[in-house]
XYZ file of C-alpha atoms in Angstrom:
555
model
C 8.883 -8.597 -57.349
C 9.457 -10.538 -54.015
C 6.417 -12.785 -54.031
C 2.185 -12.942 -55.242
C -0.645 -13.684 -53.699
C -4.450 -13.406 -53.506
C -6.564 -12.264 -50.826
C -10.236 -13.060 -51.154
C -12.965 -10.847 -49.799
C -16.485 -11.691 -49.433
C -18.879 -9.037 -50.683
C -21.366 -8.028 -48.317
C -25.375 -7.382 -49.132
C -26.527 -4.541 -47.227
C -29.010 -6.447 -44.926
C -26.227 -8.761 -44.140
C -24.445 -8.737 -40.987
C -20.793 -7.535 -40.778
C -18.089 -6.529 -38.101
C -16.425 -3.399 -36.911
C -13.121 -3.060 -35.430
C -12.040 -0.423 -33.011
C -9.206 0.456 -30.736
C -10.441 -0.101 -27.124
C -9.668 2.335 -24.647
C -9.081 -0.956 -22.104
C -5.793 -2.271 -22.870
C -5.151 0.035 -26.494
C -5.911 -3.902 -28.556
C -7.985 -4.021 -31.644
C -11.374 -5.659 -30.666
C -14.838 -5.705 -32.872
C -18.265 -5.788 -32.698
C -21.216 -7.092 -34.815
C -23.512 -5.210 -36.253
C -27.183 -6.453 -37.450
C -27.740 -3.423 -39.598
C -31.221 -1.256 -39.939
C -33.524 -2.666 -43.226
C -33.339 0.459 -45.050
C -36.893 1.734 -46.791
C -37.537 3.928 -49.738
C -40.082 5.765 -48.171
C -39.996 5.101 -44.305
C -38.114 7.716 -41.377
C -34.697 6.822 -40.813
C -34.050 4.216 -38.608
C -33.319 5.618 -34.650
C -33.062 2.882 -32.502
C -30.129 1.167 -30.946
C -30.363 -2.857 -29.786
C -27.492 -4.036 -27.651
C -27.420 -8.150 -27.965
C -24.951 -10.025 -25.515
C -24.242 -13.509 -26.380
C -24.236 -16.472 -24.799
C -21.016 -19.125 -23.443
C -19.225 -20.178 -26.443
C -20.693 -17.833 -28.757
C -19.358 -15.515 -31.337
C -20.727 -11.698 -31.431
C -20.995 -12.161 -35.002
C -22.974 -15.038 -34.791
C -25.120 -13.367 -31.892
C -25.904 -10.724 -34.898
C -26.567 -13.089 -37.543
C -29.695 -14.875 -35.468
C -31.286 -11.504 -35.719
C -33.256 -10.098 -38.766
C -32.858 -6.788 -39.541
C -35.301 -4.525 -38.517
C -36.404 -0.991 -40.020
C -36.257 1.005 -37.031
C -32.927 0.195 -35.777
C -29.486 -1.365 -35.652
C -28.466 -4.317 -33.716
C -24.784 -4.121 -32.045
C -23.439 -7.070 -30.577
C -20.213 -6.307 -28.513
C -17.691 -9.401 -27.984
C -17.175 -9.212 -23.905
C -13.895 -9.682 -24.860
C -14.027 -13.662 -25.895
C -16.696 -15.912 -26.522
C -16.544 -17.086 -23.058
C -14.734 -14.112 -21.659
C -15.847 -12.323 -18.277
C -19.559 -13.211 -18.047
C -20.265 -9.457 -19.017
C -18.699 -8.672 -15.995
C -15.743 -6.523 -15.116
C -13.595 -6.182 -18.606
C -16.562 -7.941 -20.130
C -18.750 -4.917 -18.857
C -16.409 -2.255 -20.023
C -16.613 -3.921 -23.429
C -20.105 -3.802 -23.657
C -20.142 -0.246 -22.710
C -17.703 0.719 -25.124
C -19.342 -0.738 -27.335
C -22.574 1.303 -26.884
C -20.863 4.377 -27.325
C -19.228 3.439 -30.503
C -22.650 2.374 -32.298
C -24.724 5.402 -31.025
C -21.824 7.426 -32.887
C -21.773 5.416 -35.781
C -25.265 4.856 -36.443
C -26.443 8.165 -35.471
C -29.069 6.739 -33.186
C -31.480 8.188 -30.689
C -30.095 7.914 -26.986
C -33.747 7.742 -26.010
C -34.434 4.793 -28.370
C -31.560 2.333 -26.768
C -32.528 -1.012 -25.800
C -30.576 -4.059 -24.243
C -31.211 -7.966 -24.569
C -29.054 -10.838 -24.422
C -29.290 -14.807 -23.962
C -28.507 -17.346 -21.867
C -24.886 -15.838 -20.566
C -25.785 -12.872 -22.420
C -28.904 -12.828 -20.299
C -26.994 -12.382 -17.407
C -25.093 -9.493 -19.475
C -28.598 -7.605 -19.718
C -29.676 -8.280 -16.218
C -26.235 -6.829 -15.221
C -25.285 -4.298 -17.567
C -29.113 -3.011 -16.934
C -29.183 -2.829 -13.452
C -25.715 -1.578 -13.253
C -26.161 1.615 -15.932
C -30.044 1.778 -15.961
C -30.336 5.297 -17.392
C -28.597 3.825 -20.710
C -31.611 1.878 -21.743
C -35.506 2.397 -22.142
C -36.216 -1.131 -21.988
C -34.199 -5.008 -21.098
C -35.078 -8.152 -21.996
C -32.799 -10.902 -21.030
C -33.482 -14.522 -22.390
C -32.726 -17.679 -20.316
C -30.567 -15.614 -18.433
C -28.754 -16.655 -14.577
C -28.879 -13.668 -12.334
C -25.664 -14.074 -10.278
C -22.588 -16.851 -9.917
C -24.392 -17.655 -6.614
C -27.827 -18.530 -8.181
C -26.609 -20.044 -11.213
C -23.177 -21.517 -10.636
C -24.264 -22.773 -6.982
C -21.733 -21.008 -4.795
C -21.931 -21.490 -1.253
C -22.565 -18.475 0.501
C -21.199 -18.820 3.967
C -22.019 -16.279 6.627
C -19.279 -14.357 7.219
C -17.303 -15.105 10.151
C -15.339 -11.813 11.057
C -14.548 -8.387 9.597
C -12.042 -9.911 7.215
C -14.418 -12.059 5.859
C -16.843 -9.082 5.792
C -14.335 -7.210 3.709
C -13.689 -9.843 1.106
C -17.508 -10.387 0.742
C -18.128 -6.892 0.219
C -15.842 -6.664 -2.771
C -17.912 -8.811 -4.675
C -20.700 -6.698 -4.209
C -21.008 -5.474 -8.001
C -21.839 -8.988 -8.993
C -24.568 -9.377 -7.210
C -27.472 -8.708 -9.277
C -30.156 -8.538 -6.731
C -28.323 -5.928 -3.909
C -29.376 -3.330 -6.926
C -32.623 -4.579 -8.270
C -34.847 -1.646 -7.674
C -32.692 0.016 -10.716
C -34.778 -2.153 -12.863
C -37.620 0.429 -12.041
C -36.174 2.816 -14.355
C -37.432 1.018 -17.863
C -39.556 -1.658 -18.949
C -38.606 -5.581 -18.497
C -39.333 -8.238 -20.873
C -38.323 -11.851 -19.453
C -38.436 -14.432 -21.679
C -36.775 -18.162 -20.718
C -38.157 -22.132 -21.746
C -40.193 -23.786 -19.256
C -38.204 -27.003 -20.178
C -34.446 -25.312 -20.157
C -32.027 -28.093 -19.056
C -28.879 -25.861 -19.106
C -30.153 -22.300 -17.085
C -33.406 -23.533 -15.110
C -36.227 -21.472 -15.423
C -35.937 -21.074 -11.742
C -33.371 -18.328 -12.046
C -36.558 -16.062 -14.595
C -38.975 -17.123 -11.984
C -36.786 -15.877 -9.153
C -36.459 -12.421 -11.278
C -40.410 -12.683 -11.659
C -40.906 -12.893 -7.951
C -38.512 -10.117 -7.236
C -40.156 -7.453 -9.796
C -43.303 -8.539 -8.743
C -42.806 -6.823 -5.786
C -42.240 -3.416 -6.339
C -42.058 -3.245 -10.601
C -45.519 -2.203 -12.805
C -44.034 -2.145 -16.311
C -42.394 -6.071 -16.923
C -43.560 -9.188 -18.914
C -43.039 -12.359 -18.196
C -42.961 -15.219 -20.719
C -42.131 -18.852 -20.435
C -42.105 -20.432 -23.548
C -44.000 -24.427 -22.997
C -41.413 -27.145 -23.798
C -38.571 -25.166 -24.944
C -35.257 -26.039 -24.375
C -32.317 -23.408 -23.971
C -31.858 -22.695 -27.652
C -35.233 -22.781 -29.585
C -33.962 -21.485 -32.805
C -33.392 -17.800 -33.306
C -36.732 -16.875 -31.672
C -35.689 -17.162 -28.725
C -33.284 -14.204 -29.232
C -35.452 -12.617 -32.071
C -38.522 -12.585 -30.258
C -41.230 -10.335 -32.219
C -43.033 -9.663 -29.016
C -39.679 -8.465 -27.530
C -39.018 -6.152 -30.368
C -43.163 -5.160 -30.165
C -41.941 -3.772 -26.384
C -39.288 -1.945 -27.075
C -41.367 -0.116 -29.746
C -43.716 1.044 -26.745
C -40.480 2.184 -24.772
C -38.300 5.697 -24.831
C -36.082 7.064 -21.916
C -37.953 10.173 -20.913
C -36.037 13.436 -21.715
C -33.715 14.466 -17.886
C -35.644 17.465 -17.446
C -39.426 15.293 -17.437
C -37.623 12.999 -14.593
C -38.723 14.448 -11.227
C -38.557 11.707 -9.141
C -35.310 9.226 -9.322
C -34.392 6.138 -7.524
C -30.853 4.876 -8.030
C -28.671 2.414 -6.564
C -24.902 1.562 -6.714
C -22.180 -0.816 -5.097
C -19.108 1.287 -6.834
C -19.610 4.354 -8.009
C -15.856 3.917 -10.041
C -18.478 1.608 -12.125
C -21.712 3.295 -12.251
C -22.527 6.709 -10.503
C -25.425 8.437 -12.114
C -28.652 8.485 -13.067
C -29.843 11.412 -15.273
C -29.030 14.385 -13.256
C -28.066 12.999 -9.676
C -24.485 11.016 -9.030
C -23.730 9.371 -5.676
C -19.849 10.696 -5.850
C -18.889 8.728 -2.671
C -19.190 5.831 -0.664
C -19.186 5.830 3.296
C -18.842 2.070 3.312
C -16.705 1.209 0.302
C -18.574 -1.325 -2.038
C -21.546 -1.754 0.183
C -24.628 -0.886 -1.481
C -25.458 2.966 -1.919
C -28.748 4.835 -2.984
C -30.534 7.967 -3.202
C -34.356 8.106 -3.305
C -34.992 11.933 -4.529
C -37.288 14.178 -6.153
C -37.881 18.060 -7.426
C -40.946 19.528 -6.115
C -41.518 22.058 -8.635
C -44.038 23.958 -7.000
C -41.485 24.550 -4.069
C -38.320 24.604 -6.507
C -36.844 22.213 -4.172
C -34.960 18.812 -4.246
C -35.830 16.234 -1.375
C -34.024 13.226 -0.912
C -33.171 10.201 1.312
C -29.818 8.188 0.722
C -27.930 4.936 1.957
C -24.214 4.938 2.199
C -23.829 8.012 0.621
C -20.918 10.093 1.401
C -20.455 12.323 -1.251
C -23.117 13.310 -4.080
C -23.742 16.099 -6.903
C -26.944 17.458 -8.681
C -26.738 18.641 -12.443
C -28.984 21.295 -12.400
C -27.978 21.838 -16.100
C -29.130 19.200 -17.248
C -32.296 19.326 -15.351
C -33.200 22.515 -16.338
C -33.035 24.495 -13.139
C -32.641 28.060 -13.558
C -33.538 29.130 -9.799
C -33.634 26.674 -6.705
C -35.205 27.367 -3.845
C -33.321 24.710 -1.410
C -31.929 21.043 -1.372
C -32.788 18.868 1.309
C -31.485 15.548 2.190
C -32.245 12.783 5.372
C -34.831 15.855 7.033
C -31.537 18.611 6.789
C -32.453 21.357 5.060
C -28.827 22.550 3.430
C -28.083 26.116 3.284
C -26.512 27.210 -0.609
C -23.987 28.624 -1.102
C -25.285 31.143 -3.791
C -28.838 31.079 -2.782
C -31.029 31.170 -5.759
C -28.962 30.972 -8.685
C -26.335 28.083 -7.871
C -24.028 26.657 -9.933
C -24.697 24.562 -13.079
C -23.407 21.865 -10.749
C -23.792 21.354 -6.823
C -21.881 18.793 -4.531
C -23.257 17.767 -1.240
C -21.016 16.104 1.589
C -21.693 14.403 4.459
C -19.451 14.432 7.882
C -20.770 12.918 11.075
C -24.281 12.760 10.017
C -24.555 15.951 8.218
C -24.990 17.410 4.819
C -23.319 20.647 3.561
C -22.559 21.949 0.185
C -19.163 21.300 -0.818
C -16.627 22.623 -3.284
C -16.127 19.935 -6.503
C -13.635 17.368 -5.508
C -9.901 16.942 -6.365
C -8.989 14.150 -8.928
C -6.934 12.980 -5.375
C -10.275 11.769 -4.186
C -11.916 8.511 -4.620
C -14.802 9.041 -7.368
C -16.517 8.008 -10.079
C -13.348 9.027 -12.204
C -11.669 6.613 -9.990
C -12.436 4.539 -6.755
C -10.966 1.222 -6.859
C -11.014 -1.371 -5.885
C -7.584 -3.917 -7.194
C -8.877 -5.423 -10.334
C -10.273 -1.975 -11.729
C -6.442 -0.563 -12.206
C -6.507 -3.054 -14.532
C -7.814 -0.470 -17.385
C -6.857 2.829 -19.264
C -4.579 0.658 -21.542
C -2.069 -0.334 -18.968
C 1.434 -1.427 -18.862
C 3.064 -4.048 -16.686
C 6.231 -3.431 -15.217
C 8.783 -5.788 -13.666
C 11.640 -5.410 -11.388
C 14.965 -5.895 -12.296
C 16.729 -4.344 -9.245
C 16.539 -7.900 -7.121
C 18.304 -11.007 -6.384
C 18.584 -13.108 -9.662
C 15.876 -14.814 -8.347
C 13.188 -12.174 -7.862
C 13.856 -10.762 -11.240
C 13.481 -13.784 -13.143
C 10.041 -13.968 -10.971
C 9.493 -10.116 -11.822
C 9.626 -11.052 -15.579
C 7.652 -14.411 -16.025
C 4.762 -13.080 -13.715
C 4.631 -10.117 -16.103
C 4.566 -12.471 -19.376
C 2.215 -14.793 -17.494
C -0.247 -12.192 -16.829
C 0.248 -10.674 -20.614
C -0.671 -14.213 -21.505
C -3.340 -14.764 -19.186
C -4.969 -11.352 -20.555
C -4.935 -12.209 -24.060
C -6.124 -15.786 -23.509
C -8.822 -14.828 -21.162
C -9.540 -11.363 -22.470
C -8.266 -11.137 -26.494
C -5.964 -8.459 -25.390
C -2.450 -6.898 -25.425
C -0.269 -5.299 -22.801
C 3.081 -3.577 -22.886
C 5.137 -5.049 -20.890
C 9.054 -2.949 -19.464
C 11.133 -3.340 -17.186
C 11.420 -1.063 -14.644
C 14.881 0.521 -15.965
C 12.629 1.220 -18.943
C 9.910 2.777 -17.143
C 9.301 6.703 -17.473
C 6.872 7.538 -14.603
C 6.419 10.989 -16.048
C 5.547 9.990 -19.731
C 1.882 8.749 -20.545
C 0.466 9.203 -17.011
C -3.161 8.768 -18.012
C -2.340 5.032 -18.541
C -2.611 2.509 -15.638
C 0.523 0.710 -14.409
C 0.638 -2.762 -12.683
C 4.171 -3.134 -11.005
C 5.737 -6.494 -10.172
C 7.635 -6.567 -7.368
C 8.471 -4.585 -4.287
C 10.518 -1.359 -3.030
C 13.428 -3.119 -3.089
C 13.089 -4.867 -6.771
C 11.280 -2.457 -8.108
C 12.594 0.692 -9.143
C 9.704 2.021 -10.553
C 8.032 1.551 -7.200
C 9.713 4.891 -5.958
C 8.205 7.196 -8.543
C 4.653 5.708 -8.396
C 4.315 4.650 -4.943
C 7.007 6.201 -2.605
C 4.054 7.912 -1.035
C 1.918 5.095 -0.252
C 0.690 4.217 2.979
C 1.024 0.443 1.807
C 4.558 -0.225 1.322
C 5.881 -3.822 0.567
C 9.771 -4.697 0.707
C 12.084 -7.525 2.197
C 10.380 -9.537 5.138
C 7.623 -6.954 6.074
C 4.126 -4.910 4.310
C 3.480 -1.914 6.427
C -0.174 -0.915 6.171
C -0.323 2.844 7.723
C 0.950 2.612 10.877
C 0.854 -1.457 11.575
C 3.710 -3.669 10.032
C 3.206 -7.250 9.280
C 6.371 -9.333 9.100
C 7.444 -12.408 7.370
C 8.838 -13.673 4.208
C 5.914 -15.157 2.750
C 3.299 -12.292 2.436
C 1.925 -11.256 -0.690
C 0.177 -8.344 -1.425
C -2.493 -7.134 -3.785
C -3.331 -3.284 -3.670
C -4.170 -0.438 -5.906
C -3.481 3.453 -5.733
C -4.164 6.901 -7.734
C -1.322 7.511 -10.246
C 0.533 10.526 -9.172
C -0.641 13.385 -11.303
C -3.530 11.633 -13.383
C -6.802 12.241 -13.399
C -8.114 8.476 -14.001
C -5.204 6.259 -14.121
C -4.342 3.759 -11.005
C -1.004 2.037 -9.938
C -1.863 -1.621 -8.806
C 0.630 -3.853 -7.111
C 1.401 -7.727 -7.477
C 3.669 -7.546 -4.825
C 5.642 -9.984 -2.383
C 8.103 -10.150 0.925
C 10.455 -12.657 -0.245
C 10.267 -15.336 -2.907
C 7.813 -17.399 -1.452
C 5.529 -13.837 -0.867
C 6.068 -13.479 -4.841
C 4.963 -16.554 -5.858
C 1.859 -16.877 -3.537
C 0.491 -14.147 -5.856
C 0.626 -17.243 -8.986
C -2.098 -18.883 -7.206
C -4.812 -15.118 -6.951
C -7.126 -15.511 -9.933
C -7.592 -12.260 -10.553
C -8.551 -12.372 -14.437
C -11.594 -14.256 -13.886
C -14.522 -12.828 -13.369
C -16.648 -13.548 -9.833
C -13.155 -12.993 -7.940
C -13.060 -10.315 -6.426
C -10.087 -8.416 -4.149
C -11.053 -5.125 -2.027
C -8.346 -2.228 -2.474
C -5.538 -3.733 -0.642
C -5.153 -7.796 0.492
C -2.383 -9.544 2.261
C -2.009 -13.430 1.992
C 0.574 -15.650 3.688
C 1.182 -19.028 2.903
C -1.285 -20.081 5.389
C -4.040 -19.325 3.272
C -3.457 -22.057 0.594
C -4.287 -24.189 3.746
C -6.838 -22.393 5.760
C -8.470 -19.961 2.863
C -9.338 -16.691 4.123
C -8.195 -17.419 8.007
C -4.814 -17.259 6.213
C -5.097 -13.543 5.547
C -2.909 -11.186 7.596
C -5.130 -7.759 6.683
C -7.221 -6.867 3.680
C -9.392 -3.253 3.628
C -10.432 -0.509 1.059
C -8.761 3.183 1.794
C -10.750 6.075 2.572
C -12.575 8.163 0.402
C -9.281 10.624 0.551
C -7.355 7.107 -0.659
C -5.520 7.009 3.158
C -5.872 4.214 5.600
C -6.881 5.833 8.449
C -10.243 7.151 6.811
C -10.625 3.784 5.186
C -12.067 0.133 6.689
C -9.327 -2.162 7.466
C -9.503 -5.622 8.840
C -6.545 -7.302 10.731
C -6.138 -11.166 11.870
C -5.972 -11.067 16.058
């Protein structure tokens, strides 16, 4: 016997809250979500509902769950947002919320039609954000003391973009602009709760949402609690009228939905609503939308689109066996198989003309992989640092990969594998995303992963398509699809010399509210002049090319 010890275990009663651990697909790390179990009764029906509750800043998920009394008709799951502060329920906080939603549904075998979303404070923002981004996931949404967006709550200045570079930089942040997608709130009922004496999140945030919803929504309730501050006991989350409101709502079956209004800012984040999918955009990360209905009498889909280059219809999910036609933006589209179409139909728009198309390949942008840069930090990513440069470059590469791994742990409770380029095998684990540190000269993994990339970074120059930007102080962030992978990506944290490599240290890409396009080139001048010091930035086309993309250049 080498040692003896005692481990104390807390015994949970059936009605007490508890934690469930799981392995996250974001990075392979161990995470948890908290559960308020359903209150089981001997003669009542089984609990079928699931309530997803997003916590406020500084609150642990288990603390969030403990604020709710058990309900006889449903389970409550509280995701972590990866940390008590985490990512404000955006970026990887959003991903965490969706992971928990799917895991809890499977664990408790709940009815997908009885799925509800609520949250308090930062979690109220999470309810607004998750609800507007994934509108067909929920039957009703109830933000409490929630703020709308970083710009409305944090007081960020909205300066009108003065040039194309600034316009593209601003567009990269569209997924976080809640009101841009506000039409998606039509999918479900909304209950807004706020204390009129809130000194943390001003009640003006709720009143603004009330004004917005009043313009088009006919199924929402607004309640201000007189004299209540930011936290007024468990009642400000476990509010009985909210759960009464939930009980009156269910997600309708796909076959019963004949009219869909759906918008997205990024098909790689959210692409579908019931049986319609926005597969690709004309302008990357601008608002895309579709308003489409099915005319049962004419056996025809009729729709109008906004900023949509490709969409698909899931006829199997909708339950259509014969079809007379499809009309988009006033154009009647001939169907390849007549009135007996395939289970899913794809339509592409080129030069303002819609045609039925084949299923796109995984080498195209789409729901499976769309960018921008930060979306590459997913799919159990691995950080690969360069060892083929000068001693100073190699030291930077190793230190930056370690720093990013520590930052990822600190901000996102995550774990990342770090490997030297000499140990990385390009043919192994192809569905893992890769983050490369260095450039084509000093990271030997560059050749196997980015040799065919239209963006190349080497000593003294960045090449984007047919254009070259010279200098040893250039930093470059960009993402590409990983070769021969269905969904993984490659991201480069790169520079043209030591000055450019070190410039990447000033780019806080693990902070929510900070966004970068598919490709961003910065110079040392950026530290003094801001966006005026950016030589170039842009989005690749739907075929991941520069030529069919949108890039802006400093003149």
